[in-house]
Amino acid sequence: MGRIVVGVDGSKNSAAALAWAIAEARVRDATVEAVLGWHEPIMGGTAAVMIPVDYREFEESYRAQLDRAVDEVVGDDDNDVEIDRQLVHAPAARSLLDAAEGAELLVVGRRGHGGFLGLVLGSTSQQVVWHAPCPVVVVPAPGD
């Protein structure tokens, strides 16, 4: 059985990518691996200060974001496609590129939550298109 990796971040573009990946997995009799890469927020300031941080809270928040994103696309339907949810402590592009090793396809949305909406591709989409170890599908959100 093949494997399709899809980037998930809760954006409308990633929802479209996940829906596309699920439909393609049905055709290929493949599983879907929904990947959300996360890292600690960057704390700004003028001096380097060590602040104790409980990363479990960040991880729990991102886990909830991953679960919400997948559940919103899959809904309450009895899904006939196996979806493996992967929360990875690494930047999004690195998480997806690592997960794509040995996959049939890597699927991403055109843009995620980045602030430059005029760009055709977001930074993560660009990185995976250039460096992926397998074919990449970039899915626009409806209306894009």
Coordinates of N, CA and C in Angstrom, one line a residue:
M1 N 0.9 -1.2 0.0 CA 0.0 0.0 0.0 C 0.9 1.2 0.0
G2 N 0.6 2.2 -0.8 CA 1.3 3.4 -0.9 C 1.0 4.4 0.1
R3 N 1.8 5.5 0.2 CA 1.6 6.5 1.2 C 1.7 7.9 0.5
I4 N 0.7 8.8 0.9 CA 0.7 10.1 0.4 C 0.8 11.0 1.6
V5 N 1.8 11.9 1.6 CA 2.1 12.8 2.7 C 1.5 14.2 2.3
V6 N 0.8 14.8 3.3 CA 0.2 16.1 3.0 C 0.5 17.0 4.2
G7 N 0.8 18.3 3.8 CA 1.0 19.3 4.9 C -0.3 19.9 5.4
V8 N -0.4 20.0 6.7 CA -1.6 20.5 7.3 C -1.2 21.6 8.3
D9 N -1.9 22.7 8.2 CA -1.6 23.8 9.1 C -2.9 24.5 9.6
G10 N -4.1 24.1 9.1 CA -5.3 24.7 9.5 C -5.8 25.8 8.6
S11 N -5.0 26.1 7.5 CA -5.4 27.1 6.6 C -6.4 26.5 5.6
K12 N -7.1 27.4 4.8 CA -8.0 26.9 3.8 C -7.2 26.1 2.7
N13 N -6.0 26.6 2.4 CA -5.2 25.9 1.4 C -4.8 24.5 1.8
S14 N -4.5 24.3 3.1 CA -4.1 23.0 3.5 C -5.3 22.1 3.6
A15 N -6.5 22.7 3.9 CA -7.7 21.9 3.9 C -8.0 21.3 2.5
A16 N -7.8 22.2 1.5 CA -8.0 21.7 0.1 C -6.9 20.7 -0.2
A17 N -5.7 20.8 0.2 CA -4.7 19.8 0.0 C -5.0 18.5 0.6
L18 N -5.5 18.5 1.8 CA -5.9 17.3 2.5 C -7.0 16.6 1.8
A19 N -8.0 17.4 1.4 CA -9.2 16.8 0.7 C -8.7 16.1 -0.6
W20 N -7.8 16.8 -1.3 CA -7.3 16.3 -2.6 C -6.5 15.0 -2.3
A21 N -5.7 15.0 -1.2 CA -4.9 13.8 -0.9 C -5.7 12.6 -0.5
I22 N -6.8 12.9 0.2 CA -7.7 11.8 0.6 C -8.4 11.2 -0.7
A23 N -8.8 12.1 -1.6 CA -9.5 11.6 -2.8 C -8.5 10.8 -3.6
E24 N -7.2 11.2 -3.7 CA -6.2 10.5 -4.5 C -5.8 9.2 -3.8
A25 N -5.8 9.2 -2.5 CA -5.5 8.0 -1.8 C -6.6 6.9 -2.1
R26 N -7.8 7.3 -2.2 CA -8.9 6.3 -2.6 C -8.5 5.7 -3.9
V27 N -8.1 6.5 -4.9 CA -7.8 6.0 -6.3 C -6.6 5.1 -6.2
R28 N -5.6 5.4 -5.4 CA -4.3 4.7 -5.4 C -4.3 3.6 -4.3
D29 N -5.4 3.4 -3.5 CA -5.4 2.5 -2.4 C -4.2 2.8 -1.5
A30 N -4.1 4.0 -1.1 CA -2.9 4.5 -0.3 C -3.4 5.0 1.0
T31 N -2.5 5.2 1.9 CA -2.7 5.9 3.2 C -2.3 7.3 3.1
V32 N -2.9 8.1 4.0 CA -2.5 9.5 4.0 C -1.8 9.8 5.3
E33 N -0.7 10.5 5.2 CA 0.0 10.9 6.4 C -0.1 12.5 6.5
A34 N -0.9 12.9 7.4 CA -1.1 14.4 7.6 C 0.0 14.9 8.5
V35 N 0.8 15.8 8.1 CA 2.0 16.3 8.8 C 1.8 17.8 9.2
L36 N 2.0 18.1 10.5 CA 2.1 19.4 10.9 C 3.4 19.6 11.6
G37 N 4.3 20.4 11.0 CA 5.6 20.8 11.7 C 5.4 22.0 12.5
W38 N 6.0 22.0 13.7 CA 5.9 23.1 14.6 C 7.3 23.4 15.2
H39 N 7.4 24.6 15.6 CA 8.6 25.0 16.4 C 8.2 26.1 17.4
E40 N 9.1 26.4 18.3 CA 8.8 27.4 19.3 C 8.6 28.7 18.7
P41 N 7.7 29.6 19.2 CA 7.7 30.9 18.8 C 9.0 31.7 19.1
I42 N 9.3 32.6 18.2 CA 10.5 33.4 18.4 C 10.2 34.5 19.4
M43 N 11.0 34.6 20.4 CA 10.8 35.6 21.4 C 11.7 36.7 21.1
G44 N 11.2 37.9 20.9 CA 12.1 39.1 20.6 C 12.5 39.8 21.8
G45 N 13.5 40.6 21.7 CA 14.0 41.5 22.8 C 15.4 42.0 22.5
T46 N 15.8 42.8 23.4 CA 17.2 43.4 23.2 C 18.3 42.7 23.9
A47 N 17.9 41.8 24.8 CA 19.0 41.1 25.5 C 18.6 39.6 25.5
A48 N 19.7 38.8 25.5 CA 19.4 37.4 25.6 C 19.1 37.0 27.0
V49 N 17.9 36.5 27.2 CA 17.5 36.1 28.5 C 16.9 34.7 28.5
M50 N 17.3 33.9 29.4 CA 16.8 32.5 29.4 C 15.5 32.5 30.2
I51 N 14.5 32.2 29.5 CA 13.2 32.1 30.1 C 12.7 30.6 30.1
P52 N 12.4 30.1 31.3 CA 11.9 28.7 31.2 C 10.6 28.6 30.5
V53 N 10.5 27.7 29.6 CA 9.3 27.5 28.8 C 8.9 26.0 28.9
D54 N 7.6 25.8 29.1 CA 7.1 24.5 29.1 C 6.6 24.2 27.7
Y55 N 7.4 23.4 27.0 CA 7.1 23.1 25.6 C 5.9 22.2 25.4
R56 N 5.5 21.5 26.5 CA 4.3 20.7 26.4 C 3.1 21.4 26.0
E57 N 3.0 22.7 26.5 CA 1.8 23.5 26.2 C 1.8 23.8 24.7
F58 N 3.0 24.1 24.1 CA 3.0 24.4 22.7 C 2.7 23.1 21.9
E59 N 3.2 22.0 22.3 CA 2.9 20.8 21.6 C 1.5 20.4 21.7
E60 N 0.9 20.6 22.8 CA -0.6 20.3 23.0 C -1.4 21.2 22.1
S61 N -1.0 22.5 22.0 CA -1.7 23.4 21.2 C -1.6 23.0 19.7
Y62 N -0.4 22.6 19.3 CA -0.3 22.2 17.9 C -1.0 20.9 17.6
R63 N -1.0 20.0 18.5 CA -1.7 18.7 18.4 C -3.2 19.0 18.2
A64 N -3.7 19.9 19.0 CA -5.1 20.3 18.8 C -5.4 20.9 17.4
Q65 N -4.5 21.7 17.0 CA -4.6 22.3 15.7 C -4.6 21.3 14.6
L66 N -3.7 20.3 14.7 CA -3.6 19.2 13.7 C -5.0 18.4 13.7
D67 N -5.4 18.0 14.9 CA -6.7 17.3 15.0 C -7.8 18.0 14.4
R68 N -7.9 19.3 14.8 CA -9.0 20.2 14.2 C -9.0 20.2 12.7
A69 N -7.8 20.4 12.2 CA -7.6 20.5 10.7 C -8.1 19.3 10.0
V70 N -7.7 18.1 10.5 CA -8.0 16.9 9.9 C -9.5 16.6 10.1
D71 N -10.0 16.8 11.3 CA -11.5 16.5 11.6 C -12.4 17.4 10.7
E72 N -12.0 18.7 10.5 CA -12.8 19.6 9.7 C -12.9 19.1 8.2
V73 N -11.9 18.4 7.7 CA -12.0 17.9 6.3 C -12.7 16.6 6.3
V74 N -12.3 15.7 7.2 CA -12.9 14.4 7.2 C -14.3 14.4 7.7
G75 N -14.6 15.2 8.7 CA -16.0 15.3 9.3 C -16.3 14.1 10.1
D76 N -17.6 13.8 10.2 CA -18.1 12.7 10.9 C -18.2 11.4 10.1
D77 N -17.9 11.5 8.8 CA -18.1 10.4 7.9 C -17.2 9.3 8.3
D78 N -17.6 8.1 8.0 CA -16.8 6.9 8.2 C -15.8 6.9 7.0
N79 N -14.6 7.4 7.3 CA -13.6 7.6 6.2 C -13.0 6.2 5.9
D80 N -13.0 5.9 4.6 CA -12.4 4.7 4.1 C -10.9 4.7 3.9
V81 N -10.3 5.9 4.1 CA -8.9 6.1 3.9 C -8.2 6.2 5.3
E82 N -7.2 5.5 5.5 CA -6.4 5.5 6.7 C -5.6 6.9 6.7
I83 N -5.8 7.7 7.8 CA -5.1 8.9 7.9 C -4.2 8.9 9.2
D84 N -2.9 9.0 9.0 CA -2.0 9.0 10.1 C -1.6 10.4 10.4
R85 N -1.8 10.9 11.6 CA -1.6 12.2 12.0 C -0.2 12.3 12.6
Q86 N 0.7 13.2 12.0 CA 2.1 13.3 12.5 C 2.3 14.7 12.9
L87 N 2.6 14.9 14.2 CA 3.1 16.2 14.7 C 4.6 16.1 14.9
V88 N 5.3 17.0 14.2 CA 6.7 17.0 14.1 C 7.3 18.3 14.7
H89 N 8.3 18.1 15.6 CA 8.9 19.3 16.2 C 10.1 19.7 15.3
A90 N 9.7 20.4 14.2 CA 10.7 20.9 13.2 C 9.9 21.9 12.3
P91 N 10.6 22.8 11.6 CA 9.9 23.7 10.7 C 9.1 22.9 9.6
A92 N 8.1 23.5 9.1 CA 7.2 22.9 8.2 C 7.8 22.2 7.0
A93 N 8.7 22.9 6.3 CA 9.3 22.3 5.1 C 10.1 21.1 5.5
R94 N 11.0 21.2 6.5 CA 11.8 20.1 6.9 C 11.0 18.9 7.3
S95 N 9.9 19.2 8.1 CA 9.0 18.1 8.5 C 8.4 17.3 7.3
L96 N 8.0 18.1 6.3 CA 7.4 17.5 5.1 C 8.4 16.8 4.3
L97 N 9.6 17.3 4.1 CA 10.6 16.7 3.3 C 11.1 15.4 3.9
D98 N 11.2 15.4 5.2 CA 11.6 14.2 5.9 C 10.5 13.1 5.8
A99 N 9.3 13.5 6.0 CA 8.1 12.6 5.9 C 8.0 12.0 4.5
A100 N 8.4 12.8 3.5 CA 8.1 12.4 2.1 C 9.1 11.3 1.6
E101 N 10.1 11.0 2.4 CA 11.1 9.9 2.0 C 10.3 8.6 1.8
G102 N 10.3 8.1 0.6 CA 9.6 6.8 0.3 C 8.1 7.0 0.0
A103 N 7.6 8.2 0.0 CA 6.2 8.4 -0.3 C 6.0 8.4 -1.8
E104 N 4.7 8.1 -2.2 CA 4.3 8.2 -3.6 C 4.2 9.7 -4.0
L105 N 3.6 10.5 -3.1 CA 3.3 11.9 -3.4 C 3.5 12.7 -2.1
L106 N 3.8 14.0 -2.4 CA 3.8 15.0 -1.3 C 2.8 16.1 -1.8
V107 N 1.8 16.4 -0.9 CA 0.8 17.3 -1.3 C 0.8 18.5 -0.3
V108 N 0.8 19.7 -0.9 CA 0.8 20.9 -0.1 C -0.2 21.9 -0.6
G109 N -0.7 22.8 0.2 CA -1.5 23.9 -0.3 C -0.6 24.9 -0.9
R110 N -1.2 25.8 -1.7 CA -0.5 26.8 -2.4 C 0.2 27.7 -1.4
R111 N -0.5 28.1 -0.4 CA 0.1 29.0 0.7 C -0.5 28.6 2.0
G112 N 0.2 28.9 3.1 CA -0.3 28.6 4.4 C -0.8 29.9 5.1
H113 N -0.3 30.0 6.3 CA -0.7 31.2 7.1 C 0.2 32.4 6.9
G114 N 1.1 32.3 5.9 CA 2.1 33.4 5.7 C 1.4 34.7 5.3
G115 N 2.0 35.9 5.5 CA 1.4 37.1 5.3 C 1.4 37.7 3.9
F116 N 2.1 37.0 3.0 CA 2.3 37.6 1.6 C 1.3 36.9 0.7
L117 N 0.1 37.3 0.7 CA -1.0 36.6 0.0 C -0.9 36.8 -1.5
G118 N -0.1 37.8 -2.0 CA 0.1 38.0 -3.4 C 1.0 37.0 -4.1
L119 N 1.7 36.2 -3.3 CA 2.7 35.2 -3.8 C 1.9 34.1 -4.4
V120 N 2.4 33.5 -5.5 CA 1.8 32.3 -6.1 C 2.0 31.1 -5.1
L121 N 3.2 31.0 -4.6 CA 3.5 29.9 -3.7 C 4.0 30.5 -2.4
G122 N 3.7 29.8 -1.3 CA 4.3 30.2 0.0 C 5.7 29.7 0.2
S123 N 6.3 30.0 1.2 CA 7.7 29.6 1.4 C 7.8 28.1 1.6
T124 N 6.9 27.5 2.3 CA 7.0 26.0 2.5 C 6.7 25.3 1.1
S125 N 5.7 25.8 0.4 CA 5.4 25.2 -0.9 C 6.6 25.2 -1.8
Q126 N 7.3 26.4 -1.8 CA 8.5 26.6 -2.7 C 9.6 25.6 -2.3
Q127 N 9.8 25.5 -1.0 CA 10.9 24.6 -0.6 C 10.7 23.1 -0.9
V128 N 9.4 22.7 -0.7 CA 9.2 21.3 -1.0 C 9.2 21.0 -2.5
V129 N 8.7 22.0 -3.3 CA 8.8 21.8 -4.8 C 10.2 21.6 -5.2
W130 N 11.1 22.4 -4.7 CA 12.5 22.3 -5.1 C 13.3 21.1 -4.5
H131 N 12.9 20.6 -3.3 CA 13.7 19.6 -2.7 C 13.1 18.3 -2.4
A132 N 11.9 18.1 -2.8 CA 11.2 16.9 -2.4 C 11.8 15.6 -3.1
P133 N 11.8 14.5 -2.3 CA 12.3 13.2 -2.9 C 11.3 12.5 -3.7
C134 N 10.1 13.1 -3.9 CA 9.0 12.4 -4.7 C 8.2 13.5 -5.4
P135 N 7.3 13.1 -6.3 CA 6.5 14.1 -6.9 C 5.7 14.9 -5.9
V136 N 5.5 16.2 -6.3 CA 4.8 17.2 -5.4 C 3.5 17.7 -6.1
V137 N 2.4 17.7 -5.4 CA 1.2 18.3 -5.9 C 0.9 19.6 -5.1
V138 N 0.8 20.7 -5.7 CA 0.4 21.9 -5.0 C -1.0 22.2 -5.4
V139 N -1.9 22.3 -4.3 CA -3.3 22.4 -4.5 C -3.8 23.8 -4.1
P140 N -4.4 24.6 -4.9 CA -4.9 25.9 -4.5 C -6.2 25.6 -3.8
A141 N -6.5 26.6 -2.9 CA -7.8 26.6 -2.2 C -8.9 26.9 -3.2
P142 N -10.1 26.5 -3.0 CA -11.2 26.9 -3.9 C -11.3 28.4 -4.0
G143 N -11.4 28.9 -5.2 CA -11.5 30.4 -5.4 C -10.2 31.0 -5.6
D144 N -9.1 30.3 -5.4 CA -7.8 30.9 -5.7 C -7.4 30.9 -7.2

